[in-house]
Amino acid sequence: MIEFDEAQKRLVLKLVYYGPALSGKTTNLLCLHDTLQQDGRGELMMLDTTEDRTIYFDLLPFFYVAPSGLKIKLKVYTVPGQVRHDATRKAVLQRADGVVFIADSQISQQSINAESFANLEQNLSLVGLDLEKLPLVIQFNKRDLSELVTEEELRTTWEPTGLPVLMASALQGWGVLETFQAAVEGLFDSLDQKLQLLERFQVDRDDFVATLTKAKKL
Amino acid sequence: MTESPTHIEFIIGEEKRLSDIVGKLEIEPLLRSALKLGINRVALLDEDERVLVALGESIVEQQGMCSEIRLPILVEGEPKGTLLLASAGQIPGLEAIARLLQDSLQLTVTNNLKRMLTTEVHTSIVQESYEQLVSTNHRLMESERRYRTLARDLEIKVKERTAELQQAYQRMLQQEKLAAVGQLAAGMAHEINTPLGFIHSNLNSFAKYQNRMAEMLGLYRLLLAKETSPETIKQQTEQRWKELKLDFLLEDSGVLLGQSLEGADRIATIVAQLKGFAHLDGMEQQSMDLQHELKQLLAGLAPQLPPNSRITTDLQPLPPLVCRVPLLLQAFANILDNAIKSRSEGLELTVYARQESDLILVAISDNGCGIPAENLPHIFEPFFTTRPVGSGSGMGLTVAREAIIGAGGSIEVESLAGQGTTCRVTLPHG
């Protein structure tokens, strides 16, 4: 949690899109930006990149105002995936309220996924966060490509963890919103436990989720 | 990473006030351009409606002629400030100017924010890297300190071991000397024992002869005392003389004593040879006649020669050599010993000694087994030996070289495997 000011009725949250380099984290955010309606969100801010690779981070903010007047701002960040930018990843992970792990579905990328996941675990513990308690959503991206690990196989592997696992193609624009929605739901549940959002601030789960994930009218 | 320096000053995502992002000096030129277009008052207000920058005159409430435009300035999509334009009269395109100004301000704010975020991340990383460097440096210094200690200890250990080795080496040298003395003593004992044996046996025989002679003399004395006639005496003694075989006894006694004297002389010679080795600890410099000593050595080694050996010597008179005599004798004894052991029979040993200007040259050659080329570089090394275990200490040439170098000389060894070996010793005199 970045900030919680009860007097000012202000709550600032952080959701981090984590994962190996070139797994499609920025593309997820671009897709969200393009899909979601403008009311509830700000503009996508992309810091300097080199050759299409994020070297700092991207930021897409979302807004929600509860009937109680509590203003919730959700800042969605991506991290740079390249191994050498570990310090930046650690910095972005500070005070995260939830994590979306974007994995590459290609068979050839599985060990890189595992490495990145281990890196997430390590960095979370370094910034004092507990992976067990943090809402975490897994997305297997690039389902539009060939030579992929089958969905069945992925589900068999991940089901026992109880984590939401989603298939997506950020490039084609499917699965992205569902992933974000799962993350927002997880975020709400975890915050509600800590802050009693509904009881104290009349933040309704369905309304919160619907507001943040409202798609543009076609 | 145990004490990981994860302290980061900036929290990425921390909310910022508009005043954190843009400054008065930065905004003023932009706003001033609006004044030039005839707008009376331009201001930027922060999220609490407080004035960050304001230019132009305050407009006194006039009769409804005043027009005012307020536009939001966003930070991360959230209104965080207000751009305020006010004009006393109707200005054509006020709305458009306002929008233009808003866009410019918005752009400045967004760019500044990006720059700030980039800087913050960068600073965090630099700081973390620095802390890591500091801790790495600390660890390196620690390990350097350990290695220093280790190196110092190692030096002490090496010194200790070197001293131990030197002591062991000294002991070996001493033992080598003792072994040589022992070997010599064994040879000498044998040599002394032979003459001693026949001296003993001769004297035994002589003691018996002496008894008979005494008996004969007693008979003479007795007969003379009886005043027996010379005829009677002659008759009686003649018979006894024959019985006692005194003719033979007298003749043999001479031979016995002669042999014994000869044996005693031989023993005396051997003892003289021994004298050279007798005072091994007396290391004071003495004058030595090398020609004489070489003769003595060769004589002393004679019993150890293999069968059918031939010794050729050409030992010229040499000037006196001042040196540690026992050491140098030991050196030549060792070289000669090697030569003698180089062949089990038919040894041809050649020993030359001569003077050349201020140098004494000695060459000792044999026709023995020789030294294989690969062993040649090692022959002076301590403990290097090709003889079976127990029969050579590998110290002979080491000791020899040391003694020769100690006397200011040098030794060279030439050898061909299967053909023989020549040792050349050069010594300075005077």
XYZ file of C-alpha atoms in Angstrom:
648
model
C 0.000 0.000 0.000
C 1.464 3.298 -1.081
C -0.688 5.536 1.016
C -3.758 5.387 3.236
C -4.943 8.694 4.650
C -8.203 8.279 6.521
C -8.566 11.989 7.229
C -8.155 12.824 3.551
C -10.200 9.744 2.652
C -7.515 8.654 0.296
C -6.166 5.184 -0.456
C -3.371 4.605 -2.987
C -2.719 1.013 -4.051
C -0.031 -0.658 -6.146
C -0.449 -3.587 -8.510
C 2.697 -4.891 -10.205
C 2.901 -6.779 -13.491
C 5.948 -9.013 -13.059
C 7.555 -11.598 -15.348
C 10.464 -12.400 -17.648
C 11.681 -10.056 -20.357
C 9.471 -9.843 -23.442
C 6.624 -11.836 -21.879
C 4.177 -9.012 -22.670
C 3.770 -6.958 -19.518
C 3.716 -3.600 -21.275
C 1.476 -5.038 -23.996
C -0.991 -6.037 -21.258
C -1.088 -2.466 -19.995
C -1.395 -1.045 -23.508
C -4.270 -3.424 -24.139
C -5.986 -2.413 -20.879
C -5.533 1.217 -21.768
C -7.120 0.626 -25.149
C -9.935 -1.573 -23.872
C -11.088 0.187 -20.738
C -13.194 3.261 -20.707
C -11.561 6.530 -19.901
C -13.644 7.502 -16.859
C -12.002 5.263 -14.346
C -8.452 5.472 -15.513
C -5.641 7.877 -16.234
C -3.198 7.867 -19.100
C -0.533 5.215 -19.610
C 2.793 6.654 -18.703
C 5.743 4.866 -20.262
C 9.174 5.874 -19.019
C 12.145 5.682 -21.354
C 12.511 2.413 -23.196
C 15.289 0.968 -25.333
C 14.483 -1.177 -28.348
C 10.954 -1.793 -27.182
C 12.134 -3.002 -23.810
C 11.043 -1.396 -20.591
C 14.063 -0.237 -18.633
C 12.282 1.640 -15.841
C 8.572 0.926 -15.658
C 5.163 1.755 -17.116
C 2.333 3.184 -15.079
C -1.402 3.077 -15.637
C -3.507 4.625 -12.849
C -7.154 3.761 -12.058
C -9.620 5.660 -9.893
C -12.629 4.725 -7.809
C -14.684 6.830 -5.442
C -16.757 5.010 -2.825
C -20.159 6.285 -1.615
C -18.418 7.140 1.652
C -16.202 9.574 -0.278
C -13.105 7.356 -0.005
C -10.998 7.889 -3.072
C -9.137 4.808 -4.169
C -6.315 5.180 -6.664
C -4.892 1.970 -8.088
C -1.495 2.366 -9.738
C -0.632 -0.475 -12.075
C 3.069 -0.872 -12.796
C 5.181 -3.056 -15.023
C 8.744 -3.982 -14.163
C 11.679 -4.389 -16.563
C 12.069 -8.124 -17.161
C 15.722 -8.263 -18.076
C 17.931 -9.850 -15.450
C 20.203 -6.823 -15.254
C 17.389 -4.552 -14.072
C 16.877 -6.412 -10.826
C 17.366 -3.324 -8.695
C 14.549 -1.542 -10.566
C 12.267 -4.549 -10.118
C 12.952 -4.509 -6.428
C 12.254 -0.778 -6.248
C 8.948 -1.130 -8.116
C 7.875 -4.057 -5.911
C 8.143 -1.972 -2.755
C 4.769 -1.770 -0.987
C 2.951 -3.696 -3.724
C -0.576 -4.784 -2.856
C -0.819 -7.411 -5.563
C 1.173 -9.039 -8.330
C 0.239 -10.269 -11.786
C 2.824 -12.674 -13.126
C 2.956 -12.635 -16.930
C 4.501 -15.877 -18.147
C 5.498 -16.787 -21.694
C 3.542 -19.837 -22.890
C 6.201 -21.038 -25.327
C 7.794 -24.352 -24.377
C 11.242 -22.858 -24.911
C 10.591 -20.167 -22.296
C 9.587 -22.335 -19.343
C 12.902 -22.278 -17.526
C 13.045 -18.496 -17.998
C 9.568 -18.255 -16.456
C 10.735 -20.327 -13.510
C 13.810 -18.156 -13.078
C 11.730 -15.010 -13.120
C 9.259 -16.480 -10.637
C 12.085 -17.413 -8.288
C 13.366 -13.872 -8.684
C 9.918 -12.554 -7.750
C 9.883 -14.681 -4.614
C 13.329 -13.499 -3.644
C 12.649 -9.830 -4.294
C 9.340 -9.912 -2.448
C 11.063 -11.242 0.623
C 13.804 -8.633 0.218
C 11.261 -5.813 0.278
C 9.491 -7.431 3.198
C 6.457 -8.876 1.429
C 5.061 -12.376 1.816
C 4.181 -14.185 -1.402
C 1.713 -16.346 0.506
C -0.310 -13.372 1.657
C -0.097 -11.257 -1.478
C -2.875 -11.550 -4.080
C -1.200 -13.183 -7.058
C -2.595 -13.885 -10.523
C -0.766 -15.926 -13.164
C -1.249 -15.203 -16.840
C 0.116 -17.453 -19.561
C 0.468 -15.042 -22.431
C 1.202 -15.483 -26.148
C -1.412 -18.226 -26.610
C -1.583 -17.066 -30.244
C 1.869 -18.576 -30.928
C 2.756 -22.201 -31.700
C 4.879 -24.694 -29.738
C 3.154 -23.865 -26.494
C 2.799 -25.712 -23.249
C -0.778 -27.021 -23.390
C -3.417 -25.358 -21.271
C -4.234 -28.716 -19.717
C -0.682 -29.169 -18.630
C -0.510 -25.667 -17.173
C -3.758 -26.130 -15.278
C -2.573 -29.472 -13.863
C 0.577 -27.799 -12.657
C -0.981 -24.673 -11.222
C -4.371 -25.818 -9.968
C -3.011 -27.220 -6.696
C -1.686 -23.752 -5.788
C -5.222 -22.329 -5.818
C -3.962 -19.286 -7.724
C -6.050 -17.806 -10.546
C -4.379 -18.919 -13.793
C -5.470 -17.263 -17.052
C -4.620 -17.836 -20.687
C -4.185 -14.742 -22.820
C -2.911 -13.176 -25.954
C -2.169 -9.580 -25.123
C -1.292 -8.966 -28.740
C -4.731 -10.131 -29.867
C -6.339 -8.518 -26.852
C -7.968 -11.497 -25.172
C -7.497 -12.722 -21.627
C -5.994 -9.393 -20.588
C -9.075 -7.860 -19.055
C -9.942 -11.161 -17.341
C -6.483 -11.239 -15.840
C -6.807 -7.663 -14.604
C -10.252 -8.423 -13.205
C -8.935 -11.449 -11.286
C -6.188 -9.255 -9.899
C -8.594 -6.491 -8.868
C -10.856 -9.037 -7.178
C -7.908 -10.522 -5.312
C -6.784 -7.041 -4.367
C -10.210 -6.147 -3.006
C -10.495 -9.337 -0.961
C -7.104 -8.892 0.577
C -7.746 -5.207 1.388
C -11.205 -5.858 2.721
C -9.663 -8.265 5.172
C -7.218 -5.645 6.356
C -9.305 -2.461 6.198
C -12.922 -3.671 6.202
C -13.527 -1.646 3.056
C -17.171 -2.547 2.784
C -18.029 -2.104 6.417
C -16.191 1.121 7.042
C -16.179 2.807 3.654
C -19.080 1.222 1.819
C -16.815 -0.036 -0.938
C -18.870 -2.668 -2.685
C -16.806 -5.445 -4.227
C -18.852 -5.802 -7.399
C -19.062 -2.071 -7.922
C -15.332 -1.634 -7.303
C -14.435 -4.400 -9.732
C -16.973 -3.302 -12.333
C -15.803 0.306 -12.224
C -12.179 -0.557 -12.684
C -12.803 -3.034 -15.460
C -15.512 -1.239 -17.396
C -14.832 -1.725 -21.080
C -15.327 0.963 -23.664
C -18.686 0.947 -25.352
C -18.330 -0.424 -28.818
C 22.767 -11.612 1.153
C 22.506 -11.432 4.893
C 22.537 -7.781 5.892
C 21.108 -6.706 2.556
C 21.027 -2.962 2.057
C 17.463 -2.715 0.796
C 17.002 0.757 2.136
C 15.473 2.801 -0.665
C 14.767 6.440 -0.170
C 12.043 6.798 -2.792
C 8.942 4.702 -2.837
C 7.907 4.320 -6.432
C 4.286 5.434 -6.658
C 4.412 7.852 -3.763
C 1.929 10.622 -4.381
C 3.302 13.985 -5.396
C 1.925 17.454 -5.042
C 1.820 19.717 -8.049
C 4.326 22.000 -6.341
C 6.759 19.055 -6.163
C 6.552 18.621 -9.891
C 6.684 22.123 -11.354
C 8.335 25.304 -10.116
C 7.386 28.920 -10.393
C 10.329 29.855 -12.633
C 9.451 27.115 -15.076
C 5.824 28.122 -15.392
C 6.086 31.890 -15.456
C 7.301 32.319 -19.066
C 4.406 30.173 -20.280
C 1.834 32.174 -18.363
C 3.407 35.453 -19.368
C 2.720 34.716 -23.010
C -0.977 34.719 -22.136
C -0.667 38.207 -20.685
C 0.775 39.375 -23.966
C -2.384 38.216 -25.674
C -4.375 40.649 -23.565
C -5.463 38.391 -20.744
C -5.463 40.305 -17.471
C -4.678 37.583 -15.038
C -3.217 34.111 -15.326
C -2.614 31.786 -12.368
C -1.826 28.205 -11.529
C -3.477 26.892 -8.364
C -2.480 23.712 -6.576
C -4.759 20.905 -5.332
C -5.771 23.069 -2.344
C -6.588 26.093 -4.510
C -3.446 27.796 -3.253
C -1.667 30.014 -5.759
C 1.548 28.538 -7.146
C 2.107 31.228 -9.747
C 0.012 34.288 -10.534
C 0.657 37.004 -13.091
C -1.207 40.152 -14.122
C -3.433 42.407 -12.108
C -6.294 41.340 -9.943
C -9.507 42.215 -11.646
C -11.715 44.430 -9.578
C -15.262 43.147 -9.655
C -16.690 44.934 -12.638
C -20.091 45.022 -13.991
C -20.371 41.507 -15.294
C -17.800 42.221 -17.967
C -15.348 39.793 -16.447
C -14.840 36.358 -17.960
C -12.967 33.600 -16.189
C -11.853 30.174 -17.324
C -10.736 27.350 -15.031
C -9.110 24.253 -16.443
C -7.738 21.211 -14.571
C -4.105 20.109 -14.685
C -3.723 16.341 -14.233
C -1.054 14.372 -12.466
C -1.221 10.678 -13.302
C -4.712 11.227 -14.633
C -5.883 12.928 -11.494
C -6.745 16.667 -11.294
C -4.081 18.167 -9.094
C -4.118 21.772 -10.123
C -6.135 24.459 -11.798
C -5.196 26.841 -14.532
C -7.050 30.082 -14.105
C -7.415 32.790 -16.733
C -9.364 35.956 -16.163
C -10.019 38.838 -18.457
C -11.801 42.099 -17.917
C -13.376 42.255 -21.284
C -14.297 39.794 -23.995
C -11.170 38.535 -25.664
C -11.595 36.673 -28.883
C -10.193 33.140 -28.698
C -9.822 33.185 -24.909
C -11.063 29.629 -24.786
C -8.522 28.498 -27.387
C -5.674 30.298 -25.624
C -6.706 28.644 -22.373
C -6.710 25.161 -23.936
C -3.343 25.794 -25.538
C -1.912 26.927 -22.216
C -3.467 23.940 -20.445
C -1.891 21.532 -22.948
C 1.496 23.191 -22.571
C 1.292 23.087 -18.788
C 0.041 19.517 -18.874
C 2.959 18.536 -21.079
C 5.436 20.224 -18.748
C 3.901 18.529 -15.717
C 3.878 15.089 -17.340
C 7.422 15.407 -18.619
C 8.666 16.671 -15.286
C 6.941 13.792 -13.546
C 8.519 11.290 -15.901
C 11.902 12.832 -15.332
C 11.401 12.761 -11.583
C 10.337 9.126 -11.600
C 13.274 8.168 -13.775
C 15.634 10.052 -11.503
C 14.118 8.485 -8.422
C 14.484 4.958 -9.746
C 17.946 5.747 -10.889
C 18.945 7.226 -7.565
C 17.525 4.260 -5.692
C 19.518 1.898 -7.845
C 22.705 3.905 -7.588
C 22.276 4.036 -3.849
C 21.664 0.339 -3.617
C 24.624 -0.411 -5.868
C 26.753 1.856 -3.740
C 25.699 0.095 -0.569
C 26.417 -3.230 -2.192
C 29.825 -1.965 -3.274
C 30.537 -0.789 0.244
C 29.618 -4.157 1.670
C 31.577 -5.983 -1.050
C 34.524 -3.758 -0.326
C 34.184 -4.529 3.340
C 34.172 -8.252 2.635
C 37.159 -7.930 0.317
C 39.118 -5.999 2.907
C 38.287 -8.635 5.458
C 39.473 -11.410 3.176
C 42.575 -9.454 2.248
C 43.362 -9.114 5.940
C 42.952 -12.869 6.352
C 45.264 -13.576 3.443
C 47.839 -11.176 4.798
C 47.842 -12.989 8.117
C 48.031 -16.277 6.269
C 50.950 -15.070 4.156
C 52.819 -13.859 7.223
C 52.251 -17.162 9.012
C 53.355 -18.985 5.903
C 56.598 -17.042 5.824
C 57.302 -17.994 9.431
C 56.467 -21.624 8.661
C 58.757 -21.637 5.634
C 61.568 -20.231 7.757
C 60.989 -22.871 10.415
C 60.937 -25.670 7.860
C 64.045 -24.331 6.139
C 65.882 -24.298 9.451
C 64.703 -27.857 10.163
C 65.852 -28.986 6.723
C 69.206 -27.343 7.202
C 69.626 -29.089 10.517
C 68.646 -32.403 8.959
C 71.094 -31.766 6.142
C 73.879 -31.043 8.623
C 73.015 -34.236 10.477
C 73.125 -36.139 7.188
C 76.555 -34.725 6.425
C 77.756 -35.731 9.855
C 76.296 -39.197 9.412
C 77.924 -39.464 6.014
C 81.265 -38.676 7.623
C 80.636 -41.169 10.362
C 79.593 -43.784 7.811
C 82.775 -43.190 5.869
C 84.800 -43.497 9.049
C 82.910 -46.689 9.881
C 83.576 -48.135 6.455
C 87.201 -47.178 6.701
C 87.414 -48.602 10.224
C 85.922 -51.906 9.064
C 88.485 -52.117 6.266
C 91.231 -51.097 8.609
C 90.185 -53.609 11.253
C 90.496 -56.352 8.676
C 93.869 -55.028 7.614
C 95.153 -54.787 11.137
C 93.729 -58.156 12.095
C 95.812 -60.099 9.532
C 99.239 -58.938 10.677
C 98.011 -59.024 14.242
C 97.034 -62.668 13.712
C 100.406 -63.784 12.480
C 102.265 -61.636 14.988
C 100.272 -63.362 17.703
C 100.867 -66.818 16.241
C 104.583 -66.084 15.682
C 105.013 -64.884 19.232
C 103.248 -68.006 20.506
C 105.657 -70.189 18.573
C 108.546 -68.028 19.748
C 107.409 -68.482 23.364
C 107.639 -72.284 22.901
C 111.044 -71.939 21.217
C 112.167 -69.756 24.054
C 111.235 -72.526 26.564
C 113.362 -75.032 24.717
C 116.239 -72.610 24.455
C 115.998 -71.931 28.169
C 116.038 -75.697 28.806
C 119.178 -76.063 26.655
C 120.872 -73.220 28.460
C 119.891 -74.795 31.787
C 121.488 -78.093 30.760
C 124.759 -76.324 29.911
C 124.731 -74.569 33.230
C 124.052 -77.824 35.121
C 126.805 -79.783 33.395
C 129.300 -76.958 33.907
C 128.494 -76.843 37.581
C 129.207 -80.572 37.902
C 132.642 -79.887 36.433
C 132.037 -82.626 33.972
C 134.717 -83.009 31.342
C 134.202 -81.044 28.136
C 133.953 -84.311 26.332
C 131.054 -85.455 28.496
C 129.374 -82.079 28.196
C 129.727 -82.093 24.460
C 128.361 -85.616 24.244
C 125.397 -84.980 26.501
C 124.454 -81.594 25.060
C 124.850 -82.590 21.438
C 122.208 -85.227 21.924
C 119.840 -82.866 23.725
C 120.390 -80.155 21.090
C 119.201 -82.545 18.457
C 116.267 -83.683 20.573
C 115.155 -80.105 21.041
C 115.662 -79.319 17.288
C 117.489 -76.198 18.276
C 119.041 -75.677 14.867
C 115.600 -75.338 13.350
C 114.370 -73.259 16.308
C 117.085 -70.682 15.974
C 116.568 -70.368 12.269
C 112.786 -70.178 12.525
C 112.942 -67.646 15.382
C 114.664 -65.226 13.048
C 111.937 -65.729 10.456
C 109.185 -65.354 13.072
C 110.558 -62.134 14.458
C 111.207 -60.762 11.026
C 107.629 -61.469 10.009
C 106.287 -59.924 13.193
C 108.299 -56.804 12.699
C 106.956 -56.571 9.183
C 103.381 -56.991 10.503
C 103.971 -54.297 13.094
C 105.180 -52.021 10.307
C 102.041 -52.729 8.318
C 99.905 -51.859 11.316
C 101.893 -48.679 11.782
C 101.187 -47.727 8.151
C 97.477 -48.334 8.577
C 97.400 -46.295 11.755
C 99.140 -43.483 9.935
C 96.410 -43.556 7.287
C 93.753 -43.512 9.979
C 95.203 -40.385 11.474
C 93.869 -38.389 8.588
C 90.353 -39.275 9.604
C 90.962 -39.278 13.293
C 90.381 -35.589 13.902
C 87.237 -34.912 11.852
C 86.190 -32.135 14.200
C 89.441 -30.322 13.990
C 88.398 -27.980 11.251
C 91.175 -25.430 11.470
C 93.026 -24.679 8.254
C 96.148 -26.728 7.871
C 98.762 -27.236 5.282
C 98.442 -30.464 3.331
C 100.615 -32.325 0.850
C 97.985 -33.530 -1.573
C 100.352 -35.819 -3.468
C 101.213 -37.650 -0.260
C 97.598 -37.787 0.916
C 96.382 -39.188 -2.420
C 98.998 -41.960 -2.192
C 97.863 -42.730 1.329
C 94.213 -42.779 0.287
C 94.913 -45.129 -2.624
C 96.872 -47.401 -0.373
C 94.043 -47.386 2.178
C 91.443 -48.227 -0.445
C 93.479 -51.032 -1.981
C 91.686 -53.833 -0.082
C 88.350 -52.645 -1.468
C 89.384 -52.898 -5.097
C 87.433 -55.389 -7.201
C 89.329 -58.382 -8.658
C 91.768 -57.822 -11.534
C 91.978 -54.083 -10.933
C 94.760 -51.916 -12.250
C 95.628 -48.550 -10.839
C 97.571 -46.063 -12.907
C 98.829 -42.999 -11.099
C 100.720 -39.938 -12.184
C 101.014 -37.915 -9.007
C 103.439 -35.050 -9.476
C 104.864 -33.136 -6.531
C 102.401 -30.458 -5.543
C 102.760 -27.209 -3.597
C 101.307 -27.294 -0.065
C 97.578 -26.772 -0.003
C 96.099 -24.862 2.930
C 92.635 -26.181 3.673
C 90.419 -28.015 6.099
C 92.356 -31.208 5.648
C 89.842 -33.819 6.882
C 87.085 -32.378 4.689
C 89.168 -32.425 1.540
C 90.449 -35.920 2.279
C 86.863 -36.995 2.681
C 86.063 -35.419 -0.701
C 88.753 -37.407 -2.535
C 87.871 -40.540 -0.577
C 84.269 -40.225 -1.762
C 85.265 -39.685 -5.401
C 87.637 -42.658 -5.285
C 84.982 -44.742 -3.544
C 82.563 -44.043 -6.429
C 85.213 -45.053 -8.929
C 85.951 -48.281 -7.092
C 82.270 -49.191 -6.926
C 81.713 -48.462 -10.630
C 82.760 -51.954 -11.710
C 82.604 -55.378 -10.142
C 85.907 -56.524 -11.738
C 88.641 -55.428 -14.125
C 88.602 -51.834 -12.888
C 91.056 -49.494 -14.476
C 91.510 -46.546 -12.178
C 93.620 -43.609 -13.303
C 94.603 -40.816 -10.943
C 96.507 -37.778 -12.159
C 97.613 -34.816 -10.107
C 99.631 -31.877 -11.333
C 100.176 -28.188 -10.860
C 99.242 -25.628 -13.472
C 100.284 -22.070 -12.617
C 98.454 -21.355 -9.340
C 96.036 -24.238 -9.612
C 96.231 -27.847 -8.544
C 94.464 -30.192 -10.964
C 93.422 -33.696 -9.990
C 91.653 -36.074 -12.377
C 90.217 -39.410 -11.314
C 88.970 -41.662 -14.146
C 87.426 -45.092 -14.176
C 86.198 -47.454 -16.873
C 83.048 -48.242 -14.884
C 79.330 -48.154 -15.494
C 79.196 -44.376 -16.035
C 76.289 -42.050 -15.300
C 73.287 -41.873 -17.672
C 72.848 -38.404 -19.180
C 69.475 -37.895 -17.487
C 71.065 -38.413 -14.063
C 74.065 -36.198 -14.669
C 72.350 -32.946 -13.598
C 71.372 -34.531 -10.265
C 74.562 -36.162 -9.074
C 75.436 -33.351 -6.665
C 71.962 -33.234 -5.161
C 71.712 -34.518 -1.627
C 70.300 -38.047 -1.324
C 70.458 -38.671 -5.058
C 71.611 -42.234 -5.542
C 71.106 -45.058 -8.034
C 72.530 -47.677 -5.738
C 70.186 -50.143 -4.046
C 68.515 -48.998 -0.873
C 70.874 -49.219 2.052
C 74.082 -49.305 0.066
C 74.396 -45.635 -0.823
C 73.307 -42.562 1.041
C 73.357 -40.278 -1.983
C 75.565 -37.868 -0.058
C 79.014 -38.789 -1.356
C 79.362 -36.293 -4.182
C 77.351 -33.709 -2.277
C 79.856 -33.794 0.542
C 82.737 -33.826 -1.911
C 81.498 -30.810 -3.810
C 80.841 -28.897 -0.633
C 84.343 -29.547 0.665
C 85.952 -28.633 -2.667
C 83.918 -25.438 -3.037
C 84.710 -24.699 0.609
C 88.380 -24.840 -0.309
C 87.757 -22.361 -3.148
C 87.891 -25.003 -5.868
C 85.536 -26.648 -8.295
C 84.574 -30.114 -9.459
C 83.420 -31.261 -12.885
C 82.095 -34.674 -13.769
C 82.168 -36.094 -17.288
C 80.576 -39.410 -17.903
C 79.325 -41.720 -20.604
C 76.988 -44.488 -19.559
C 78.746 -47.855 -19.886
C 82.136 -46.301 -20.635
C 83.311 -44.599 -17.508
C 83.499 -41.425 -15.511
C 86.095 -38.715 -15.080
C 86.064 -36.304 -12.150
C 88.189 -33.204 -12.488
C 88.961 -31.271 -9.340
C 90.592 -27.882 -9.488
C 91.963 -26.350 -6.313
C 93.775 -23.062 -5.752
C 96.867 -23.134 -3.611
C 98.546 -20.444 -1.637
